[in-house]
Amino acid sequence: MIRWLLLILGGALLGGIVHLATVILLPRTATQDAYARLTPVAPVNTVVALPAPTPEKAIMPFMDPAFASAICRYDLSQGPLKLSVPVSPAYTSVSFYTRNDVAYYAINDHAAGRRVIELDLMTTAQHDQLPEDEEITAADRLIVESPTTTGLIAIRALAPEPGLMRAAQAAINGSRCGTAQPEPAPTPQPPPRPRR
Amino acid sequence: MRLLLGTLFGLAVAAVVGLGLTYLSLTRNTAFGGLSIESWTAWPKSGTTDADPYARASIARSGRLPTAMGDGVSFTLRSDDEGKHLDGRCEVVISGITPVARFWTLTLYNPDGALVANSTNRYGFTSQEIVRRSDGSFDIVVAPRATAGNWLPTGGVDRYELILRLYDTAVGVATKAGREVPMPEVTTRACP
């Protein structure tokens, strides 16, 4: 009798370890997370408009139907990414997610304070390689550091009334993301890594 | 033989307990640091890199992208103020005011996160669409049949949840329930 009680107790303790291990490992093994759902429709380093969610079909659960949205699935292994998003009349936000769908940064049109939200996305290593003078001349550009090499950028514009959905979509369609082009007047410096 | 049987039994208990706990914790939304105001609950930390392992696992499992801090905060409502779960066959009234935000949206989903089909193709309201009283408060009637005023159709489903998303708001990780964050009251009125 005691033997079985001990077995149950031991099993429960081991079960606790199993529970913690599965919770921690789940994000890395999930095959239906947002990144996996978006991979087939979103080519890398391009802005793709997402279809509005309907009761029959939505690319992700819990999408806000009042928003026009687009995704840029990024890969920084070829170099930093430049993102520009024109601001819509009502409310525009840009949210950054890691490969495992953790939000690490978001900015909205008011916080950006201009007509176009412009920023550079790079890994910490790429940020460290930026020559300092370039950082000064580029002081008005916002630099965001990505904790992972790949991830998602969600670009969203609110249509406060259904009639304004067109305008929101137009703003979204004007946004661009892509690997940084070589500067027109390159500063002499050892090239840190080949650029495409 | 007894040793083998005992080991197998212990391992079976471990598997059931471990996987069962994981399943329960991920389907019941048990992330830490929830901000509960009346019947509404938000997990502001889930939209940051401080998200705990439970929040991360539940996000990965559901396939959604969480509302990022700096964009806004999402409050989920699953039951009315008396603790009765939201029933799409009843008339539920959401009344009052919301915390200060530049915009908000209220959207009705089934428990899987899909929009609910209805004849008017209305899935929610934005803060600009609703009709308000002169003091700024509003009533939204969530019901299967059309009513006057702000009517949000349920499509007659038996269970649903409402998500109130505040955009560009000061409500966040540091917020405590109190007078600065007034959430609307939720009452079930007529139930068949």
Coordinates of C-alpha atoms in Angstrom, one line a residue:
Chain A
M1 CA 0.0 0.0 0.0
I2 CA 2.7 2.4 1.1
R3 CA 4.7 1.3 -2.0
W4 CA 1.9 2.5 -4.3
L5 CA 1.5 5.8 -2.4
L6 CA 5.2 6.4 -2.9
L7 CA 4.9 5.6 -6.5
I8 CA 2.0 8.1 -6.9
L9 CA 4.0 10.7 -5.1
G10 CA 7.1 10.1 -7.2
G11 CA 5.0 10.1 -10.3
A12 CA 3.4 13.4 -9.4
L13 CA 6.8 15.0 -8.7
L14 CA 8.1 13.8 -12.0
G15 CA 4.9 15.1 -13.6
G16 CA 5.7 18.5 -12.3
I17 CA 9.0 18.4 -14.1
V18 CA 7.3 17.2 -17.2
H19 CA 4.9 20.1 -17.0
L20 CA 7.6 22.7 -16.6
A21 CA 9.6 21.2 -19.4
T22 CA 6.7 21.1 -21.8
V23 CA 5.6 24.7 -21.1
I24 CA 9.2 25.9 -21.7
L25 CA 9.8 23.8 -24.8
L26 CA 6.4 24.4 -26.4
P27 CA 7.1 27.8 -28.1
R28 CA 10.1 26.3 -29.8
T29 CA 8.2 23.3 -31.1
A30 CA 4.9 24.9 -32.0
T31 CA 4.0 24.3 -35.6
Q32 CA 0.9 26.5 -35.7
D33 CA 2.2 29.7 -34.1
A34 CA 1.8 33.1 -35.8
Y35 CA 5.2 32.9 -37.5
A36 CA 4.4 29.5 -38.9
R37 CA 1.0 30.6 -40.1
L38 CA 2.4 33.6 -41.8
T39 CA 5.4 31.9 -43.4
P40 CA 3.5 30.5 -46.5
V41 CA 2.0 33.9 -47.3
A42 CA 4.8 36.3 -46.4
P43 CA 8.0 36.2 -48.4
V44 CA 11.0 37.3 -46.5
N45 CA 11.8 41.1 -46.1
T46 CA 8.7 42.3 -48.0
V47 CA 5.5 43.9 -46.8
V48 CA 2.5 41.7 -47.4
A49 CA -1.0 43.0 -46.8
L50 CA -3.1 40.5 -44.8
P51 CA -6.7 39.9 -45.8
A52 CA -9.3 41.2 -43.3
P53 CA -10.4 38.4 -40.9
T54 CA -13.9 36.9 -41.6
P55 CA -15.8 34.3 -39.6
E56 CA -14.9 31.6 -42.1
K57 CA -11.2 32.5 -42.6
A58 CA -8.6 34.4 -40.6
I59 CA -4.9 33.8 -40.9
M60 CA -4.5 34.2 -37.1
P61 CA -7.0 34.0 -34.3
F62 CA -8.0 37.2 -32.4
M63 CA -7.2 39.7 -35.2
D64 CA -8.9 43.1 -34.7
P65 CA -11.3 43.5 -37.7
A66 CA -11.2 47.3 -37.3
F67 CA -7.6 47.3 -38.6
A68 CA -6.0 47.1 -42.0
S69 CA -2.8 45.1 -41.4
A70 CA 0.3 43.9 -43.1
I71 CA 3.3 41.8 -42.1
C72 CA 7.0 42.0 -42.9
R73 CA 8.6 38.7 -42.1
Y74 CA 12.2 39.7 -41.7
D75 CA 15.6 38.0 -41.8
L76 CA 18.5 40.1 -40.7
S77 CA 21.3 37.6 -41.7
Q78 CA 22.0 39.6 -44.9
G79 CA 22.2 43.0 -43.1
P80 CA 20.0 45.5 -41.3
L81 CA 16.5 46.2 -42.5
K82 CA 15.0 49.6 -43.4
L83 CA 11.3 50.1 -42.6
S84 CA 9.1 53.0 -43.6
V85 CA 5.4 53.2 -42.9
P86 CA 3.2 56.2 -44.0
V87 CA 0.9 57.3 -41.2
S88 CA -2.9 56.8 -41.8
P89 CA -5.4 59.5 -40.8
A90 CA -6.5 57.7 -37.6
Y91 CA -4.0 55.5 -35.8
T92 CA -1.1 53.5 -37.1
S93 CA 1.2 51.2 -35.1
V94 CA 4.2 49.1 -35.9
S95 CA 4.9 46.1 -33.6
F96 CA 7.9 43.9 -33.6
Y97 CA 7.9 40.3 -32.7
T98 CA 10.7 37.7 -32.3
R99 CA 10.8 34.4 -34.1
N100 CA 8.8 33.0 -31.1
D101 CA 6.1 35.7 -31.3
V102 CA 7.3 37.7 -28.3
A103 CA 6.6 41.4 -28.7
Y104 CA 9.8 43.3 -28.0
Y105 CA 9.0 46.8 -29.4
A106 CA 6.1 48.8 -30.7
I107 CA 5.7 52.4 -31.8
N108 CA 2.6 54.3 -32.9
D109 CA 2.2 57.4 -35.1
H110 CA 2.1 59.9 -32.2
A111 CA 5.2 58.5 -30.6
A112 CA 7.0 58.7 -34.0
G113 CA 5.8 62.2 -34.4
R114 CA 5.8 62.5 -38.2
R115 CA 4.0 61.6 -41.4
V116 CA 6.1 58.6 -42.0
I117 CA 7.4 56.1 -39.4
E118 CA 11.0 55.3 -40.4
L119 CA 13.3 53.1 -38.7
D120 CA 16.3 50.7 -39.0
L121 CA 16.0 47.2 -37.6
M122 CA 19.2 45.4 -36.8
T123 CA 20.7 42.7 -34.5
T124 CA 22.7 43.8 -31.5
A125 CA 25.9 42.7 -33.3
Q126 CA 25.1 44.8 -36.4
H127 CA 24.3 47.8 -34.2
D128 CA 27.7 47.4 -32.5
Q129 CA 29.4 47.4 -35.9
L130 CA 27.8 50.7 -36.9
P131 CA 30.6 53.3 -37.1
E132 CA 30.0 56.0 -34.6
D133 CA 29.9 59.0 -37.0
E134 CA 27.3 57.3 -39.0
E135 CA 25.2 56.9 -35.9
I136 CA 25.5 60.7 -35.3
T137 CA 24.4 61.6 -38.9
A138 CA 21.7 59.1 -38.7
A139 CA 20.6 60.4 -35.3
D140 CA 17.1 61.3 -36.6
R141 CA 16.6 57.7 -37.7
L142 CA 15.3 55.4 -35.1
I143 CA 17.3 52.2 -34.5
V144 CA 15.6 49.1 -33.2
E145 CA 17.5 46.1 -32.0
S146 CA 16.1 42.7 -32.7
P147 CA 16.8 40.0 -30.2
T148 CA 16.5 37.3 -32.9
T149 CA 17.8 37.2 -36.5
T150 CA 14.3 36.5 -37.9
G151 CA 10.9 37.7 -36.7
L152 CA 7.8 39.5 -37.7
I153 CA 6.8 43.2 -38.0
A154 CA 3.1 43.8 -37.8
I155 CA 2.0 47.1 -39.5
R156 CA -1.5 48.1 -38.6
A157 CA -3.8 51.1 -39.4
L158 CA -7.1 51.6 -37.7
A159 CA -10.3 52.3 -39.7
P160 CA -12.5 54.0 -37.0
E161 CA -15.5 53.6 -39.2
P162 CA -16.0 51.0 -42.0
G163 CA -15.9 53.8 -44.6
L164 CA -12.3 54.6 -43.6
M165 CA -11.0 51.1 -44.3
R166 CA -9.8 52.2 -47.8
A167 CA -7.7 55.0 -46.4
A168 CA -6.2 52.7 -43.8
Q169 CA -5.4 50.1 -46.4
A170 CA -3.8 52.7 -48.7
A171 CA -1.5 53.8 -45.9
I172 CA -0.5 50.2 -45.2
N173 CA 0.1 49.6 -48.9
G174 CA 2.6 52.4 -49.0
S175 CA 4.9 50.9 -46.4
R176 CA 8.2 49.3 -47.3
C177 CA 10.7 47.0 -45.7
G178 CA 13.8 45.7 -47.2
T179 CA 17.5 45.2 -46.6
A180 CA 19.4 48.5 -46.5
Q181 CA 20.7 49.7 -49.8
P182 CA 24.4 50.7 -50.0
E183 CA 24.8 54.4 -49.2
P184 CA 25.2 56.7 -52.3
A185 CA 28.4 58.2 -50.8
P186 CA 30.1 55.4 -48.9
T187 CA 32.3 56.4 -46.0
P188 CA 35.8 54.7 -46.2
Q189 CA 35.7 51.9 -43.7
P190 CA 36.5 48.2 -43.7
P191 CA 33.4 46.4 -45.0
P192 CA 32.1 44.5 -42.0
R193 CA 30.1 42.0 -44.0
P194 CA 29.1 41.6 -47.7
R195 CA 25.8 43.3 -48.6
R196 CA 23.4 42.1 -51.2
Chain B
M1 CA 8.2 -7.9 -12.3
R2 CA 6.8 -5.9 -9.5
L3 CA 9.6 -3.3 -9.9
L4 CA 8.8 -3.0 -13.6
L5 CA 5.1 -2.7 -13.0
G6 CA 5.8 -0.1 -10.4
T7 CA 8.1 2.0 -12.6
L8 CA 5.6 1.9 -15.4
F9 CA 2.9 3.0 -13.1
G10 CA 5.0 5.9 -11.7
L11 CA 5.9 7.0 -15.3
A12 CA 2.2 6.9 -16.3
V13 CA 1.3 9.1 -13.3
A14 CA 4.1 11.5 -14.3
A15 CA 2.8 11.7 -17.9
V16 CA -0.8 12.3 -17.0
V17 CA 0.0 14.9 -14.3
G18 CA 2.6 16.7 -16.4
L19 CA 0.8 16.9 -19.7
G20 CA -2.6 17.4 -18.0
L21 CA -1.3 20.4 -16.1
T22 CA 0.3 21.8 -19.3
Y23 CA -2.9 21.4 -21.2
L24 CA -5.0 23.0 -18.4
S25 CA -2.7 25.9 -17.9
L26 CA -2.6 26.7 -21.6
T27 CA -6.3 26.4 -22.3
R28 CA -7.4 28.3 -19.3
N29 CA -5.1 31.4 -19.7
T30 CA -3.2 31.2 -16.5
A31 CA -0.4 33.5 -17.3
F32 CA 1.0 35.4 -14.3
G33 CA 0.6 39.1 -13.8
G34 CA -3.0 39.4 -15.0
L35 CA -4.6 42.8 -14.4
S36 CA -8.2 42.2 -13.4
I37 CA -10.6 45.1 -13.2
E38 CA -14.2 44.0 -12.5
S39 CA -14.8 41.1 -14.9
W40 CA -12.1 42.2 -17.4
T41 CA -8.6 40.8 -17.4
A42 CA -5.6 41.9 -19.3
W43 CA -2.0 40.6 -19.4
P44 CA 0.0 43.7 -20.2
K45 CA 3.3 41.8 -19.6
S46 CA 2.4 39.3 -22.4
G47 CA 3.1 42.1 -24.8
T48 CA 6.7 42.6 -23.6
T49 CA 9.9 40.6 -23.5
D50 CA 9.1 40.0 -19.8
A51 CA 6.3 37.6 -20.8
D52 CA 6.4 34.6 -18.6
P53 CA 6.8 31.0 -19.9
Y54 CA 3.1 30.3 -19.6
A55 CA 2.2 33.4 -21.6
R56 CA 4.8 32.5 -24.3
A57 CA 3.5 28.9 -24.5
S58 CA -0.1 30.0 -24.7
I59 CA 0.6 32.6 -27.4
A60 CA 2.6 30.0 -29.4
R61 CA -0.2 27.4 -29.0
S62 CA -3.0 29.7 -30.1
G63 CA -1.1 31.2 -33.1
R64 CA -2.0 34.8 -32.3
L65 CA 0.2 37.8 -32.1
P66 CA -0.1 39.5 -28.7
T67 CA -0.9 43.2 -28.5
A68 CA 2.5 44.8 -27.9
M69 CA 3.1 47.2 -25.1
G70 CA 3.4 50.6 -26.7
D71 CA 0.6 49.7 -29.1
G72 CA -2.1 49.0 -26.6
V73 CA -3.6 46.7 -24.0
S74 CA -6.2 44.0 -24.6
F75 CA -8.8 43.2 -21.9
T76 CA -10.7 39.9 -22.2
L77 CA -14.2 39.3 -20.9
R78 CA -15.5 35.8 -20.5
S79 CA -18.3 36.3 -17.9
D80 CA -20.6 39.0 -16.6
D81 CA -20.2 40.8 -13.3
E82 CA -22.0 38.0 -11.5
G83 CA -19.6 35.4 -12.8
K84 CA -22.1 33.9 -15.3
H85 CA -20.3 33.0 -18.5
L86 CA -21.3 35.1 -21.6
D87 CA -24.1 33.3 -23.4
G88 CA -24.9 34.3 -27.0
R89 CA -28.6 33.5 -26.5
C90 CA -29.0 36.1 -23.8
E91 CA -29.0 39.9 -23.9
V92 CA -25.8 41.2 -22.2
V93 CA -25.3 44.9 -21.6
I94 CA -21.9 46.6 -21.5
S95 CA -22.4 50.0 -20.0
G96 CA -20.2 52.7 -18.6
I97 CA -17.0 54.3 -19.7
T98 CA -13.5 53.0 -20.6
P99 CA -10.0 54.1 -19.4
V100 CA -8.5 57.0 -21.3
A101 CA -7.1 55.9 -24.7
R102 CA -6.8 57.5 -28.1
F103 CA -9.0 54.7 -29.6
W104 CA -10.6 51.5 -28.4
T105 CA -12.3 48.6 -30.2
L106 CA -14.6 46.0 -28.7
T107 CA -14.7 42.7 -30.7
L108 CA -16.7 39.5 -30.2
Y109 CA -15.0 36.2 -30.8
N110 CA -15.8 32.6 -30.3
P111 CA -13.5 30.9 -27.8
D112 CA -11.1 29.8 -30.6
G113 CA -10.6 33.4 -31.6
A114 CA -12.6 33.5 -34.8
L115 CA -15.2 36.1 -35.6
V116 CA -18.8 35.1 -35.2
A117 CA -20.9 35.1 -38.4
N118 CA -24.1 37.3 -38.3
S119 CA -26.5 38.8 -40.8
T120 CA -25.1 42.4 -40.5
N121 CA -21.4 41.6 -40.7
R122 CA -20.8 43.5 -37.5
Y123 CA -18.1 42.0 -35.4
G124 CA -17.4 44.8 -33.0
F125 CA -17.4 48.5 -32.4
T126 CA -14.7 51.2 -32.4
S127 CA -14.8 54.1 -30.0
Q128 CA -15.9 56.4 -32.9
E129 CA -18.8 54.3 -34.0
I130 CA -20.8 54.1 -30.8
V131 CA -23.7 56.3 -29.7
R132 CA -23.0 57.9 -26.3
R133 CA -25.0 59.8 -23.7
S134 CA -24.1 63.5 -23.1
D135 CA -21.8 62.5 -20.2
G136 CA -19.8 60.2 -22.5
S137 CA -21.0 56.9 -21.2
F138 CA -22.4 54.3 -23.5
D139 CA -24.5 51.1 -23.6
I140 CA -23.6 48.3 -25.9
V141 CA -26.2 45.5 -26.1
V142 CA -24.7 42.2 -27.1
A143 CA -27.7 40.1 -28.2
P144 CA -28.8 37.6 -30.8
R145 CA -31.7 39.8 -32.0
A146 CA -31.5 43.4 -33.2
T147 CA -32.1 46.1 -30.5
A148 CA -32.0 49.9 -30.7
G149 CA -28.8 51.7 -30.1
N150 CA -25.4 50.0 -30.1
W151 CA -26.2 46.4 -31.0
L152 CA -23.5 43.8 -31.2
P153 CA -24.9 40.6 -32.7
T154 CA -23.9 37.3 -31.1
G155 CA -25.1 35.0 -33.9
G156 CA -26.8 32.9 -31.2
V157 CA -23.6 31.0 -30.3
D158 CA -23.7 29.6 -26.7
R159 CA -20.2 30.8 -25.7
Y160 CA -18.2 33.8 -26.8
E161 CA -15.7 36.3 -25.4
L162 CA -15.3 40.0 -25.8
I163 CA -12.0 41.7 -26.2
L164 CA -11.7 45.4 -25.4
R165 CA -8.5 46.8 -26.9
L166 CA -7.2 50.2 -25.7
Y167 CA -4.8 51.8 -28.2
D168 CA -2.3 54.4 -27.2
T169 CA -3.2 54.3 -23.6
A170 CA -1.4 54.8 -20.3
V171 CA -2.9 51.6 -19.0
G172 CA 0.0 49.1 -18.8
V173 CA 2.3 46.9 -16.6
A174 CA 2.3 49.5 -13.8
T175 CA -1.5 49.9 -13.7
K176 CA -3.5 48.9 -10.6
A177 CA -7.2 48.5 -10.5
G178 CA -8.8 51.7 -9.3
R179 CA -10.6 54.8 -10.2
E180 CA -8.2 55.8 -13.0
V181 CA -9.2 52.7 -14.9
P182 CA -13.0 52.5 -15.0
M183 CA -14.1 49.5 -16.9
P184 CA -17.7 49.2 -18.2
E185 CA -20.2 47.1 -16.2
V186 CA -21.4 43.9 -17.6
T187 CA -24.9 42.6 -16.9
T188 CA -26.9 39.8 -18.3
R189 CA -30.5 41.0 -18.8
A190 CA -32.8 38.7 -20.6
C191 CA -32.1 35.0 -20.9
P192 CA -34.4 32.6 -22.7

